[in-house]
PDB file of C-alpha atoms in Angstrom:
ATOM      1  CA  UNK A1277     -37.801 111.065  48.535  1.00  0.00           C
ATOM      2  CA  UNK A1278     -33.828 110.179  47.510  1.00  0.00           C
ATOM      3  CA  UNK A1279     -33.032 109.077  51.125  1.00  0.00           C
ATOM      4  CA  UNK A1280     -34.987 105.871  50.355  1.00  0.00           C
ATOM      5  CA  UNK A1281     -33.119 105.472  47.003  1.00  0.00           C
ATOM      6  CA  UNK A1282     -30.835 101.699  47.818  1.00  0.00           C
ATOM      7  CA  UNK A1283     -27.731 101.859  47.793  1.00  0.00           C
ATOM      8  CA  UNK A1284     -27.121 105.665  48.386  1.00  0.00           C
ATOM      9  CA  UNK A1285     -25.426 105.100  51.695  1.00  0.00           C
ATOM     10  CA  UNK A1286     -22.078 105.795  50.431  1.00  0.00           C
ATOM     11  CA  UNK A1287     -22.334 108.590  48.710  1.00  0.00           C
ATOM     12  CA  UNK A1288     -20.797 112.147  49.568  1.00  0.00           C
ATOM     13  CA  UNK A1289     -23.093 115.072  49.988  1.00  0.00           C
ATOM     14  CA  UNK A1290     -21.984 116.367  45.936  1.00  0.00           C
ATOM     15  CA  UNK A1291     -23.574 112.674  44.979  1.00  0.00           C
ATOM     16  CA  UNK A1292     -26.370 113.151  47.344  1.00  0.00           C
ATOM     17  CA  UNK A1293     -27.523 116.645  46.155  1.00  0.00           C
ATOM     18  CA  UNK A1294     -27.441 115.235  42.557  1.00  0.00           C
ATOM     19  CA  UNK A1295     -29.250 112.067  43.556  1.00  0.00           C
ATOM     20  CA  UNK A1296     -31.997 114.243  45.315  1.00  0.00           C
ATOM     21  CA  UNK A1297     -32.544 116.131  41.849  1.00  0.00           C
ATOM     22  CA  UNK A1298     -33.269 112.786  40.402  1.00  0.00           C
ATOM     23  CA  UNK A1299     -35.226 111.272  42.894  1.00  0.00           C
ATOM     24  CA  UNK A1300     -37.635 114.490  42.001  1.00  0.00           C
ATOM     25  CA  UNK A1301     -37.480 114.587  38.879  1.00  0.00           C
ATOM     26  CA  UNK A1302     -37.833 110.231  38.667  1.00  0.00           C
ATOM     27  CA  UNK A1303     -41.024 110.661  41.309  1.00  0.00           C
ATOM     28  CA  UNK A1304     -42.721 113.520  38.760  1.00  0.00           C
ATOM     29  CA  UNK A1305     -42.031 110.996  35.161  1.00  0.00           C
ATOM     30  CA  UNK A1306     -43.370 107.841  36.976  1.00  0.00           C
ATOM     31  CA  UNK A1307     -46.381 109.860  37.573  1.00  0.00           C
ATOM     32  CA  UNK A1308     -46.912 110.990  34.453  1.00  0.00           C
ATOM     33  CA  UNK A1309     -46.268 107.928  32.591  1.00  0.00           C
ATOM     34  CA  UNK A1310     -48.315 106.274  35.418  1.00  0.00           C
ATOM     35  CA  UNK A1311     -45.922 103.666  36.127  1.00  0.00           C
ATOM     36  CA  UNK A1312     -43.510 102.781  39.209  1.00  0.00           C
ATOM     37  CA  UNK A1313     -40.392 105.002  39.334  1.00  0.00           C
ATOM     38  CA  UNK A1314     -37.988 102.007  39.265  1.00  0.00           C
ATOM     39  CA  UNK A1315     -39.314 101.276  35.354  1.00  0.00           C
ATOM     40  CA  UNK A1316     -38.543 104.649  34.809  1.00  0.00           C
ATOM     41  CA  UNK A1317     -35.236 104.599  35.903  1.00  0.00           C
ATOM     42  CA  UNK A1318     -34.001 101.540  38.425  1.00  0.00           C
ATOM     43  CA  UNK A1319     -32.319 102.738  42.184  1.00  0.00           C
ATOM     44  CA  UNK A1320     -29.173 101.283  41.420  1.00  0.00           C
ATOM     45  CA  UNK A1321     -28.977 103.628  37.967  1.00  0.00           C
ATOM     46  CA  UNK A1322     -29.678 106.942  39.561  1.00  0.00           C
ATOM     47  CA  UNK A1323     -27.149 106.122  42.276  1.00  0.00           C
ATOM     48  CA  UNK A1324     -24.496 105.409  39.420  1.00  0.00           C
ATOM     49  CA  UNK A1325     -25.744 108.673  37.968  1.00  0.00           C
ATOM     50  CA  UNK A1326     -25.064 110.634  41.134  1.00  0.00           C
ATOM     51  CA  UNK A1327     -21.645 109.169  42.154  1.00  0.00           C
ATOM     52  CA  UNK A1328     -19.950 109.481  38.243  1.00  0.00           C
ATOM     53  CA  UNK A1329     -21.671 113.089  37.565  1.00  0.00           C
ATOM     54  CA  UNK A1330     -21.701 112.764  33.540  1.00  0.00           C
ATOM     55  CA  UNK A1331     -21.680 115.207  31.969  1.00  0.00           C
ATOM     56  CA  UNK A1332     -22.269 114.325  28.489  1.00  0.00           C
ATOM     57  CA  UNK A1333     -24.530 112.285  27.166  1.00  0.00           C
ATOM     58  CA  UNK A1334     -21.637 110.032  25.833  1.00  0.00           C
ATOM     59  CA  UNK A1335     -21.283 109.833  29.808  1.00  0.00           C
ATOM     60  CA  UNK A1336     -24.670 108.227  30.488  1.00  0.00           C
ATOM     61  CA  UNK A1337     -24.530 105.772  27.306  1.00  0.00           C
ATOM     62  CA  UNK A1338     -21.213 104.169  28.770  1.00  0.00           C
ATOM     63  CA  UNK A1339     -23.075 103.319  32.382  1.00  0.00           C
ATOM     64  CA  UNK A1340     -23.916 100.009  32.358  1.00  0.00           C
ATOM     65  CA  UNK A1341     -27.750  99.103  31.581  1.00  0.00           C
ATOM     66  CA  UNK A1342     -28.883 102.717  30.798  1.00  0.00           C
ATOM     67  CA  UNK A1343     -31.819 102.054  28.331  1.00  0.00           C
ATOM     68  CA  UNK A1344     -31.042 103.402  25.077  1.00  0.00           C
ATOM     69  CA  UNK A1345     -34.568 104.517  24.921  1.00  0.00           C
ATOM     70  CA  UNK A1346     -34.631 106.619  28.082  1.00  0.00           C
ATOM     71  CA  UNK A1347     -31.269 108.172  27.209  1.00  0.00           C
ATOM     72  CA  UNK A1348     -33.273 109.600  23.795  1.00  0.00           C
ATOM     73  CA  UNK A1349     -36.208 110.518  25.615  1.00  0.00           C
ATOM     74  CA  UNK A1350     -34.267 112.405  29.048  1.00  0.00           C
ATOM     75  CA  UNK A1351     -30.799 112.426  28.401  1.00  0.00           C
ATOM     76  CA  UNK A1352     -30.451 115.970  28.164  1.00  0.00           C
ATOM     77  CA  UNK A1353     -32.929 116.807  31.291  1.00  0.00           C
ATOM     78  CA  UNK A1354     -30.839 114.076  33.070  1.00  0.00           C
ATOM     79  CA  UNK A1355     -27.551 116.332  32.401  1.00  0.00           C
ATOM     80  CA  UNK A1356     -29.327 119.080  33.739  1.00  0.00           C
ATOM     81  CA  UNK A1357     -30.215 117.424  36.744  1.00  0.00           C
ATOM     82  CA  UNK A1358     -26.670 116.580  37.277  1.00  0.00           C
ATOM     83  CA  UNK A1359     -25.574 119.968  36.731  1.00  0.00           C
ATOM     84  CA  UNK A1360     -28.434 121.511  39.314  1.00  0.00           C
ATOM     85  CA  UNK A1361     -26.820 118.803  41.843  1.00  0.00           C
ATOM     86  CA  UNK A1362     -23.715 120.134  41.072  1.00  0.00           C
ATOM     87  CA  UNK A1363     -24.526 123.493  41.641  1.00  0.00           C
ATOM     88  CA  UNK A1364     -25.943 123.566  45.119  1.00  0.00           C
ATOM     89  CA  UNK A1365     -23.760 125.545  47.644  1.00  0.00           C
ATOM     90  CA  UNK A1366     -21.471 122.397  49.751  1.00  0.00           C
ATOM     91  CA  UNK A1367     -23.444 124.300  52.494  1.00  0.00           C
ATOM     92  CA  UNK A1368     -27.004 123.196  51.317  1.00  0.00           C
ATOM     93  CA  UNK A1369     -26.278 119.713  50.446  1.00  0.00           C
ATOM     94  CA  UNK A1370     -27.996 116.951  51.931  1.00  0.00           C
ATOM     95  CA  UNK A1371     -25.262 115.132  53.901  1.00  0.00           C
ATOM     96  CA  UNK A1372     -24.412 111.193  54.308  1.00  0.00           C
ATOM     97  CA  UNK A1373     -25.980 109.566  57.456  1.00  0.00           C
ATOM     98  CA  UNK A1374     -23.828 107.921  59.770  1.00  0.00           C
ATOM     99  CA  UNK A1375     -24.859 104.324  61.096  1.00  0.00           C
ATOM    100  CA  UNK A1376     -27.864 104.065  59.414  1.00  0.00           C
ATOM    101  CA  UNK A1377     -27.889 100.806  58.218  1.00  0.00           C
ATOM    102  CA  UNK A1378     -29.306  97.997  59.333  1.00  0.00           C
ATOM    103  CA  UNK A1379     -27.415  95.826  62.208  1.00  0.00           C
ATOM    104  CA  UNK A1380     -26.718  92.698  61.750  1.00  0.00           C
ATOM    105  CA  UNK A1381     -29.606  91.069  63.926  1.00  0.00           C
ATOM    106  CA  UNK A1382     -32.133  93.577  61.464  1.00  0.00           C
ATOM    107  CA  UNK A1383     -30.406  92.403  58.473  1.00  0.00           C
ATOM    108  CA  UNK A1384     -31.787  89.087  59.035  1.00  0.00           C
ATOM    109  CA  UNK A1385     -34.806  90.421  59.742  1.00  0.00           C
ATOM    110  CA  UNK A1386     -35.378  92.551  56.747  1.00  0.00           C
ATOM    111  CA  UNK A1387     -34.434  89.494  54.463  1.00  0.00           C
ATOM    112  CA  UNK A1388     -36.890  87.500  56.369  1.00  0.00           C
ATOM    113  CA  UNK A1389     -39.553  90.387  55.164  1.00  0.00           C
ATOM    114  CA  UNK A1390     -38.038  90.110  51.948  1.00  0.00           C
ATOM    115  CA  UNK A1391     -39.331  86.485  51.536  1.00  0.00           C
ATOM    116  CA  UNK A1392     -42.656  86.902  53.079  1.00  0.00           C
ATOM    117  CA  UNK A1393     -42.855  90.200  50.616  1.00  0.00           C
ATOM    118  CA  UNK A1394     -42.038  88.350  47.485  1.00  0.00           C
ATOM    119  CA  UNK A1395     -44.486  85.382  48.655  1.00  0.00           C
ATOM    120  CA  UNK A1396     -47.381  87.841  49.490  1.00  0.00           C
ATOM    121  CA  UNK A1397     -46.923  89.405  45.907  1.00  0.00           C
ATOM    122  CA  UNK A1398     -46.934  85.874  44.207  1.00  0.00           C
ATOM    123  CA  UNK A1399     -50.398  85.505  46.091  1.00  0.00           C
ATOM    124  CA  UNK A1400     -52.175  88.555  44.527  1.00  0.00           C
ATOM    125  CA  UNK A1401     -49.831  88.311  41.225  1.00  0.00           C
ATOM    126  CA  UNK A1402     -47.735  91.856  41.451  1.00  0.00           C
ATOM    127  CA  UNK A1403     -43.752  92.170  41.515  1.00  0.00           C
ATOM    128  CA  UNK A1404     -42.484  92.849  45.194  1.00  0.00           C
ATOM    129  CA  UNK A1405     -40.962  95.672  43.327  1.00  0.00           C
ATOM    130  CA  UNK A1406     -43.625  97.969  42.386  1.00  0.00           C
ATOM    131  CA  UNK A1407     -45.164  97.204  45.957  1.00  0.00           C
ATOM    132  CA  UNK A1408     -41.816  98.548  48.095  1.00  0.00           C
ATOM    133  CA  UNK A1409     -38.105  98.646  48.256  1.00  0.00           C
ATOM    134  CA  UNK A1410     -35.573  97.757  50.595  1.00  0.00           C
ATOM    135  CA  UNK A1411     -35.383 100.427  52.157  1.00  0.00           C
ATOM    136  CA  UNK A1412     -38.776 100.363  52.888  1.00  0.00           C
ATOM    137  CA  UNK A1413     -38.722  97.111  54.620  1.00  0.00           C
ATOM    138  CA  UNK A1414     -35.367  98.286  56.444  1.00  0.00           C
ATOM    139  CA  UNK A1415     -37.827 101.348  57.267  1.00  0.00           C
ATOM    140  CA  UNK A1416     -40.237  99.299  58.401  1.00  0.00           C
ATOM    141  CA  UNK A1417     -37.942  97.059  60.667  1.00  0.00           C
ATOM    142  CA  UNK A1418     -36.258 100.211  62.192  1.00  0.00           C
ATOM    143  CA  UNK A1419     -39.419 101.671  63.289  1.00  0.00           C
ATOM    144  CA  UNK A1420     -40.894  98.305  64.800  1.00  0.00           C
ATOM    145  CA  UNK A1421     -38.021  98.344  66.799  1.00  0.00           C
ATOM    146  CA  UNK A1422     -38.189 101.872  68.016  1.00  0.00           C
ATOM    147  CA  UNK A1423     -41.785 101.595  68.718  1.00  0.00           C
ATOM    148  CA  UNK A1424     -43.455 103.713  65.969  1.00  0.00           C
ATOM    149  CA  UNK A1425     -45.948 102.355  64.519  1.00  0.00           C
ATOM    150  CA  UNK A1426     -47.923 105.320  63.204  1.00  0.00           C
ATOM    151  CA  UNK A1427     -48.445 104.656  59.305  1.00  0.00           C
ATOM    152  CA  UNK A1428     -47.317 108.123  58.840  1.00  0.00           C
ATOM    153  CA  UNK A1429     -43.834 108.061  57.150  1.00  0.00           C
ATOM    154  CA  UNK A1430     -44.433 104.609  56.240  1.00  0.00           C
ATOM    155  CA  UNK A1431     -44.808 103.595  52.964  1.00  0.00           C
ATOM    156  CA  UNK A1432     -45.566 100.337  53.292  1.00  0.00           C
ATOM    157  CA  UNK A1433     -48.188 100.736  55.911  1.00  0.00           C
ATOM    158  CA  UNK A1434     -50.217 103.087  54.130  1.00  0.00           C
ATOM    159  CA  UNK A1435     -53.211 102.634  51.787  1.00  0.00           C
ATOM    160  CA  UNK A1436     -53.518 100.128  49.295  1.00  0.00           C
ATOM    161  CA  UNK A1437     -49.910  98.897  50.493  1.00  0.00           C
ATOM    162  CA  UNK A1438     -51.043  98.342  53.754  1.00  0.00           C
ATOM    163  CA  UNK A1439     -53.745  97.323  52.766  1.00  0.00           C
ATOM    164  CA  UNK A1440     -53.070  94.694  50.072  1.00  0.00           C
ATOM    165  CA  UNK A1441     -49.355  93.541  52.130  1.00  0.00           C
ATOM    166  CA  UNK A1442     -48.096  96.182  54.917  1.00  0.00           C
ATOM    167  CA  UNK A1443     -50.423  95.105  57.867  1.00  0.00           C
ATOM    168  CA  UNK A1444     -49.286  91.295  57.176  1.00  0.00           C
ATOM    169  CA  UNK A1445     -45.661  91.812  57.380  1.00  0.00           C
ATOM    170  CA  UNK A1446     -46.332  94.038  60.503  1.00  0.00           C
ATOM    171  CA  UNK A1447     -48.200  90.865  61.604  1.00  0.00           C
ATOM    172  CA  UNK A1448     -45.231  88.608  60.808  1.00  0.00           C
ATOM    173  CA  UNK A1449     -42.904  91.162  62.942  1.00  0.00           C
ATOM    174  CA  UNK A1450     -44.786  90.963  65.627  1.00  0.00           C
ATOM    175  CA  UNK A1451     -45.017  87.717  65.839  1.00  0.00           C
ATOM    176  CA  UNK A1452     -48.943  87.963  65.607  1.00  0.00           C
ATOM    177  CA  UNK A1453     -48.327  85.217  62.570  1.00  0.00           C
ATOM    178  CA  UNK A1454     -46.100  82.566  61.814  1.00  0.00           C
ATOM    179  CA  UNK A1455     -44.538  81.078  58.562  1.00  0.00           C
ATOM    180  CA  UNK A1456     -44.696  78.001  57.008  1.00  0.00           C
ATOM    181  CA  UNK A1457     -44.010  76.205  53.520  1.00  0.00           C
ATOM    182  CA  UNK A1458     -46.971  73.815  52.781  1.00  0.00           C
ATOM    183  CA  UNK A1459     -45.276  70.397  52.398  1.00  0.00           C
ATOM    184  CA  UNK A1460     -48.139  69.596  49.246  1.00  0.00           C
ATOM    185  CA  UNK A1461     -48.272  73.016  47.453  1.00  0.00           C
ATOM    186  CA  UNK A1462     -44.838  74.258  48.185  1.00  0.00           C
ATOM    187  CA  UNK A1463     -46.371  77.607  48.713  1.00  0.00           C
ATOM    188  CA  UNK A1464     -45.803  79.783  52.046  1.00  0.00           C
ATOM    189  CA  UNK A1465     -48.617  79.715  54.111  1.00  0.00           C
ATOM    190  CA  UNK A1466     -49.366  82.526  56.815  1.00  0.00           C
ATOM    191  CA  UNK A1467     -50.851  81.499  59.872  1.00  0.00           C
ATOM    192  CA  UNK A1468     -52.320  83.190  62.897  1.00  0.00           C
ATOM    193  CA  UNK A1469     -51.027  82.149  66.329  1.00  0.00           C
ATOM    194  CA  UNK A1470     -52.948  81.733  69.076  1.00  0.00           C
ATOM    195  CA  UNK A1471     -52.669  84.099  71.940  1.00  0.00           C
TER     196      UNK A1471
END
């Protein structure tokens, strides 16, 4: 769960131990509140908490973009989670993954898929952040290039996300669908290609 959080690649093992605790908490909170995880606390803020390891409510409050309402609601719990992450013995901390970022070619493909995702979500009148993160798209591209297309481990291909946008993104990746901008409406269209 914590490995899917954007911009977590620069964290130390101590930061990753904290991030792991925060990710578990955020996922649980999102389920209880029936909201997407990013609406509880966004990825960048979780990474910033993990990086700075705040020890007091004032430290949390000083983090840029920290919502006051969430500070009042969950500030103490977050500080406890930071303390739990700091207490993880070094031998049990998650290790940073080396060389896991996208290659320049994959980066370009991810950007194309991000644009496609936004177009598909606009069509369905949904926020793209609710459907998939950049990390989900990177995982999809990496798995496609490795020839591993089973839905297990690819959240964007599973369940309703897969039905809504995942299969269409996969069709774009595999070249079964082409993308064009309609000259009159300005909308992005997904056109099935004939073999």
